[in-house]
XYZ file of C-alpha atoms in Angstrom:
386
model
C 111.359 98.400 83.779
C 110.103 100.148 86.936
C 112.581 103.003 86.440
C 111.271 103.457 82.891
C 107.667 103.532 84.110
C 108.625 106.022 86.819
C 110.354 108.214 84.243
C 107.284 108.186 81.976
C 105.038 109.129 84.911
C 107.347 112.084 85.640
C 107.037 113.543 82.122
C 103.605 115.270 82.483
C 104.344 116.328 86.068
C 107.721 117.799 85.067
C 106.054 119.700 82.216
C 103.607 121.280 84.681
C 106.310 122.224 87.191
C 108.448 123.741 84.410
C 105.454 125.695 83.123
C 104.695 127.217 86.517
C 108.388 127.850 87.256
C 108.757 129.779 84.000
C 105.581 131.746 84.776
C 106.406 132.648 88.386
C 110.210 132.343 88.491
C 109.673 130.854 91.967
C 110.356 127.200 92.716
C 108.035 127.143 95.749
C 105.176 128.818 93.844
C 105.667 126.343 91.000
C 105.270 123.459 93.478
C 102.166 125.061 95.051
C 100.495 125.665 91.666
C 101.421 122.136 90.566
C 99.763 120.813 93.724
C 96.618 122.844 93.042
C 96.325 121.584 89.453
C 96.909 117.971 90.497
C 94.155 118.334 93.129
C 91.769 119.750 90.526
C 92.534 116.857 88.153
C 91.914 114.289 90.881
C 88.870 116.099 92.269
C 86.183 114.091 90.346
C 87.738 110.816 91.488
C 88.093 112.034 95.066
C 84.461 113.157 95.055
C 83.436 109.612 94.183
C 85.748 108.257 96.861
C 84.409 110.693 99.486
C 80.796 109.850 98.711
C 81.523 106.127 98.938
C 83.344 106.541 102.268
C 80.526 108.624 103.748
C 77.957 106.068 102.622
C 80.038 103.370 104.262
C 80.101 105.417 107.463
C 76.323 105.802 107.431
C 75.954 102.051 106.902
C 78.177 101.205 109.870
C 75.268 100.526 112.238
C 73.609 98.078 109.846
C 76.947 96.407 109.144
C 77.512 95.899 112.873
C 74.050 94.351 113.209
C 74.872 91.877 110.428
C 78.230 91.058 112.029
C 76.606 90.385 115.398
C 73.674 88.437 113.932
C 75.866 86.135 111.850
C 78.952 86.097 114.071
C 79.081 82.296 113.902
C 78.348 82.029 110.187
C 81.030 83.803 108.201
C 79.628 82.795 104.810
C 76.153 84.126 105.632
C 77.679 87.281 107.118
C 79.631 87.964 103.904
C 76.537 87.264 101.798
C 74.370 89.669 103.789
C 77.036 92.371 103.736
C 77.422 92.051 99.966
C 73.652 92.256 99.625
C 73.619 95.450 101.690
C 76.407 96.957 99.583
C 74.443 96.119 96.422
C 71.226 97.659 97.833
C 73.033 100.871 98.779
C 75.131 100.996 95.612
C 78.419 101.077 97.556
C 81.782 99.620 96.564
C 83.774 99.199 99.812
C 87.088 99.296 97.916
C 86.484 102.449 95.870
C 87.123 104.812 98.791
C 90.496 103.253 99.556
C 91.645 103.076 95.945
C 91.408 106.772 95.103
C 92.841 107.832 98.463
C 96.163 106.253 97.389
C 96.543 108.518 94.340
C 98.602 111.262 96.089
C 101.426 108.821 96.853
C 102.511 108.158 93.211
C 102.415 111.930 92.674
C 104.585 112.428 95.774
C 107.132 109.876 94.504
C 107.165 111.413 91.020
C 107.625 114.907 92.445
C 110.466 113.674 94.640
C 112.232 112.358 91.524
C 111.669 115.700 89.767
C 113.124 117.628 92.716
C 116.044 115.241 93.356
C 117.028 114.875 89.684
C 116.450 118.279 88.111
C 118.528 117.588 84.978
C 117.052 114.238 83.897
C 113.565 114.475 85.465
C 112.800 118.221 85.536
C 114.571 119.529 82.434
C 114.142 116.093 80.821
C 117.711 116.037 79.471
C 119.765 112.911 78.854
C 122.422 111.299 81.006
C 124.961 112.412 78.412
C 124.156 116.036 79.303
C 124.722 115.241 82.988
C 128.117 113.771 82.135
C 128.946 116.784 79.949
C 128.178 119.165 82.827
C 130.188 117.106 85.335
C 133.168 117.110 83.007
C 132.883 120.880 82.478
C 132.669 121.627 86.203
C 135.581 119.272 86.941
C 137.674 120.817 84.179
C 136.959 124.282 85.625
C 138.546 123.141 88.877
C 135.376 123.571 90.942
C 134.681 121.486 94.054
C 132.672 118.386 93.079
C 132.788 116.511 96.392
C 129.099 117.313 97.005
C 128.222 116.237 93.452
C 129.997 112.985 92.552
C 130.775 109.800 94.424
C 134.434 109.609 95.397
C 136.608 106.569 96.111
C 140.305 106.814 96.965
C 140.273 110.446 95.890
C 138.826 109.748 92.433
C 135.316 109.947 91.013
C 133.459 106.633 90.698
C 132.705 105.779 87.058
C 130.310 103.051 85.943
C 129.406 102.158 82.347
C 131.114 105.328 81.177
C 129.143 107.667 83.457
C 130.361 109.410 86.584
C 128.238 108.288 89.513
C 126.563 111.136 91.394
C 125.582 111.411 95.044
C 121.826 111.141 95.950
C 121.446 114.938 95.628
C 124.308 115.311 93.158
C 122.172 116.677 90.337
C 120.751 119.397 92.607
C 124.243 120.445 93.713
C 125.477 120.315 90.126
C 122.682 122.631 88.955
C 123.274 125.028 91.862
C 127.029 125.078 91.174
C 126.537 125.850 87.488
C 123.847 128.502 88.184
C 126.065 130.312 90.729
C 129.531 129.938 89.211
C 129.217 128.986 85.524
C 125.812 130.308 84.310
C 127.069 130.614 80.741
C 127.711 126.855 80.585
C 124.028 125.992 80.277
C 123.460 128.387 77.380
C 125.091 125.868 75.026
C 122.599 123.121 75.996
C 119.108 123.202 74.513
C 116.523 122.925 77.329
C 118.920 123.801 80.154
C 117.486 125.969 82.972
C 119.706 127.898 85.388
C 117.441 127.242 88.305
C 116.992 129.445 91.334
C 115.911 127.310 94.289
C 115.483 130.275 96.638
C 111.836 131.128 97.475
C 110.553 133.201 100.403
C 114.184 133.629 101.412
C 114.599 129.865 101.827
C 116.613 127.307 99.875
C 113.981 124.866 98.581
C 116.674 122.314 97.683
C 118.102 122.232 101.227
C 117.397 119.486 103.728
C 115.621 120.927 106.833
C 117.370 118.473 109.144
C 120.706 119.973 108.148
C 119.464 123.237 109.661
C 118.846 121.412 112.939
C 122.360 119.974 113.052
C 123.885 123.327 112.020
C 121.381 125.662 113.654
C 121.759 129.408 113.500
C 119.308 132.087 114.538
C 118.479 133.159 110.995
C 115.362 133.039 108.854
C 117.112 130.652 106.460
C 117.418 128.091 109.284
C 114.227 128.812 111.219
C 112.100 128.893 108.062
C 113.363 125.516 106.875
C 112.754 123.969 110.316
C 109.200 125.361 110.318
C 108.354 123.620 107.019
C 108.238 120.059 108.488
C 106.327 121.332 111.539
C 103.743 123.026 109.315
C 103.543 119.874 107.191
C 102.657 117.795 110.262
C 100.186 120.398 111.587
C 98.394 120.705 108.242
C 98.155 116.922 107.981
C 96.684 116.738 111.496
C 94.042 119.391 110.656
C 93.142 117.575 107.449
C 92.678 114.273 109.267
C 90.526 115.950 111.940
C 88.260 117.494 109.296
C 87.985 114.152 107.504
C 87.019 112.342 110.720
C 84.468 115.022 111.610
C 82.129 113.637 108.957
C 82.737 110.043 110.039
C 80.539 108.610 112.838
C 82.473 107.307 115.821
C 80.380 104.122 115.704
C 82.023 103.327 112.381
C 84.072 100.066 112.608
C 86.942 101.951 110.955
C 86.915 104.713 113.597
C 89.681 103.009 115.592
C 91.971 102.761 112.563
C 91.130 106.380 111.685
C 92.226 107.449 115.168
C 95.511 105.649 114.674
C 95.865 107.366 111.316
C 95.278 110.709 113.027
C 98.375 110.112 115.111
C 100.520 108.423 112.445
C 100.100 110.629 109.355
C 101.224 113.936 110.922
C 104.327 112.257 112.336
C 105.003 110.654 108.959
C 104.638 114.072 107.300
C 107.136 115.607 109.724
C 109.618 112.791 109.081
C 109.314 113.073 105.285
C 109.627 116.860 105.317
C 112.698 116.785 107.583
C 114.627 114.150 105.612
C 113.968 115.376 102.055
C 114.398 118.693 100.198
C 112.298 121.534 101.567
C 110.380 121.760 98.268
C 108.780 118.419 99.080
C 107.650 119.812 102.435
C 106.078 122.759 100.581
C 104.165 120.247 98.441
C 102.998 118.396 101.568
C 101.779 121.612 103.211
C 99.973 122.765 100.046
C 98.476 119.327 99.465
C 97.172 119.125 103.045
C 95.808 122.675 102.931
C 93.947 122.125 99.659
C 92.715 118.757 100.911
C 91.414 120.298 104.153
C 89.364 122.859 102.214
C 88.162 120.151 99.846
C 87.181 117.793 102.667
C 85.323 120.537 104.522
C 83.126 121.532 101.588
C 82.694 118.000 100.247
C 81.698 116.814 103.724
C 78.984 119.456 103.991
C 77.797 118.849 100.413
C 77.616 115.074 100.667
C 76.054 115.124 104.135
C 73.188 117.130 102.708
C 73.010 115.062 99.526
C 73.086 111.716 101.339
C 70.384 112.884 103.760
C 68.213 113.820 100.775
C 68.877 110.433 99.186
C 68.070 108.626 102.431
C 64.862 110.638 102.845
C 63.907 109.849 99.255
C 64.586 106.138 99.828
C 62.595 106.257 103.087
C 59.646 107.907 101.355
C 59.891 105.372 98.524
C 59.869 102.511 101.047
C 56.906 104.059 102.858
C 55.047 104.487 99.564
C 55.817 100.893 98.621
C 54.668 99.720 102.055
C 51.442 101.715 101.747
C 50.881 100.311 98.275
C 51.358 96.762 99.519
C 48.968 97.394 102.436
C 46.324 98.720 100.043
C 46.845 95.737 97.744
C 46.515 93.434 100.756
C 43.253 95.162 101.748
C 41.887 94.815 98.221
C 42.896 91.157 98.147
C 41.296 90.596 101.562
C 38.060 92.230 100.376
C 38.059 90.090 97.231
C 38.567 86.979 99.326
C 35.739 88.051 101.623
C 33.411 88.596 98.679
C 34.386 85.262 97.169
C 33.742 83.573 100.499
C 30.352 85.317 100.707
C 29.525 84.219 97.164
C 30.504 80.649 98.013
C 28.359 80.815 101.134
C 25.393 82.136 99.125
C 25.862 79.421 96.551
C 25.901 76.776 99.255
C 22.748 78.206 100.764
C 21.052 78.180 97.362
C 22.135 74.601 96.772
C 20.882 73.600 100.228
C 17.580 75.383 99.639
C 17.227 73.605 96.278
C 17.929 70.248 97.895
C 15.384 70.972 100.632
C 12.815 72.085 98.067
C 13.390 68.956 96.070
C 13.056 66.772 99.142
C 9.872 68.597 100.145
C 8.488 68.134 96.676
C 9.324 64.463 96.722
C 7.664 64.089 100.130
C 4.654 65.933 98.907
C 4.443 63.809 95.792
C 4.643 60.642 97.870
C 1.691 61.576 100.057
C -0.551 63.352 97.572
C -3.176 61.156 95.711
C -6.981 61.026 95.207
C -9.306 59.116 97.501
C -10.299 57.003 94.552
C -6.810 55.583 94.337
C -6.421 54.919 98.036
C -6.944 51.426 99.443
C -6.624 51.429 103.204
C -3.285 52.919 104.019
C -2.130 52.378 100.454
C -1.803 55.862 98.919
C -2.097 54.806 95.332
C -3.196 51.715 93.381
C -2.329 51.273 89.772
C -5.103 50.393 87.254
C -8.782 51.128 87.540
C -10.433 52.450 90.587
C -11.340 49.751 93.062
C -15.031 48.719 93.207
C -15.923 46.126 95.789
C -18.861 44.775 93.796
C -17.176 44.790 90.435
C -17.260 41.014 90.116
C -20.471 40.237 92.050
C -22.928 37.975 90.322
C -25.824 39.795 89.022
């Protein structure tokens, strides 16, 4: 199943490499142009990844504050960090996801380089067997092509088993000694692996073990060294736009040391064409990282300034609303105070009126200290006998 998926992934990549090989008639140039096109295709996704990673870097200080503040409460720490990611519109996994894209391309390209008949020309296994039989019948040396056991070729399920780089050696043998053989096969390409005076199908480490002071040897040995150097430069440029206070700075420093060494190892142990891809990929990535870093630094600063101004405007608005509310409360309090004073004045007026009414009467109604007597006016002689 996985081999089928890998084969299907190789189809569009092989079509591109074939297209550029037919246009340039140079295997190395075909790999370089393939690398450029693949970078252009991935560019929108890598832009998104770069922006997310730079936002994460700028958030590092706030993330550290949250980690320190809630060091003893992991659940609250996670909640606050997720809230911060949501506020900033950042997905912490998006940067890592797209950065892994070059590795499937590297594996697919390795299959295309290692198996030129089935994965570059996209011919069947039957064609491979047909070519092996033809080369064997011609009496050519096949020890670098097929697996041998007890002096005979190993056959499994009706197919001769090839060595890891057997297809490459088979194609080179046919191209150099039996070029007319491929003319009878539709889709066959008599490939020329030599570019810049170097054999792109050769393993650079073999030039170390069989060193000679020639460009063919020195050039192949330089490819892994250039691959490691270009990877180191790319990592340095990437880290330049990443603050050293970032929690991931330590892992990035380890990556700075590991990736170049990994590049050197890969380029030494595999065909030189893969080293050319690694150099081109690192070179294009370095240029991309440099310009994207400058672009997104400026863009993120503008976004942060805009958010700061928006927060300041919101703060000012809230302060003005608070002042208006405070003034309304003051006026309401003043109105309540005035109402209380009016009510008090009314009560005092009423009490004064009542007091006045209690003491005000005519002299005719007064009897001693009695302010008022009901009935007729008092006459002392009213009932005297005449």
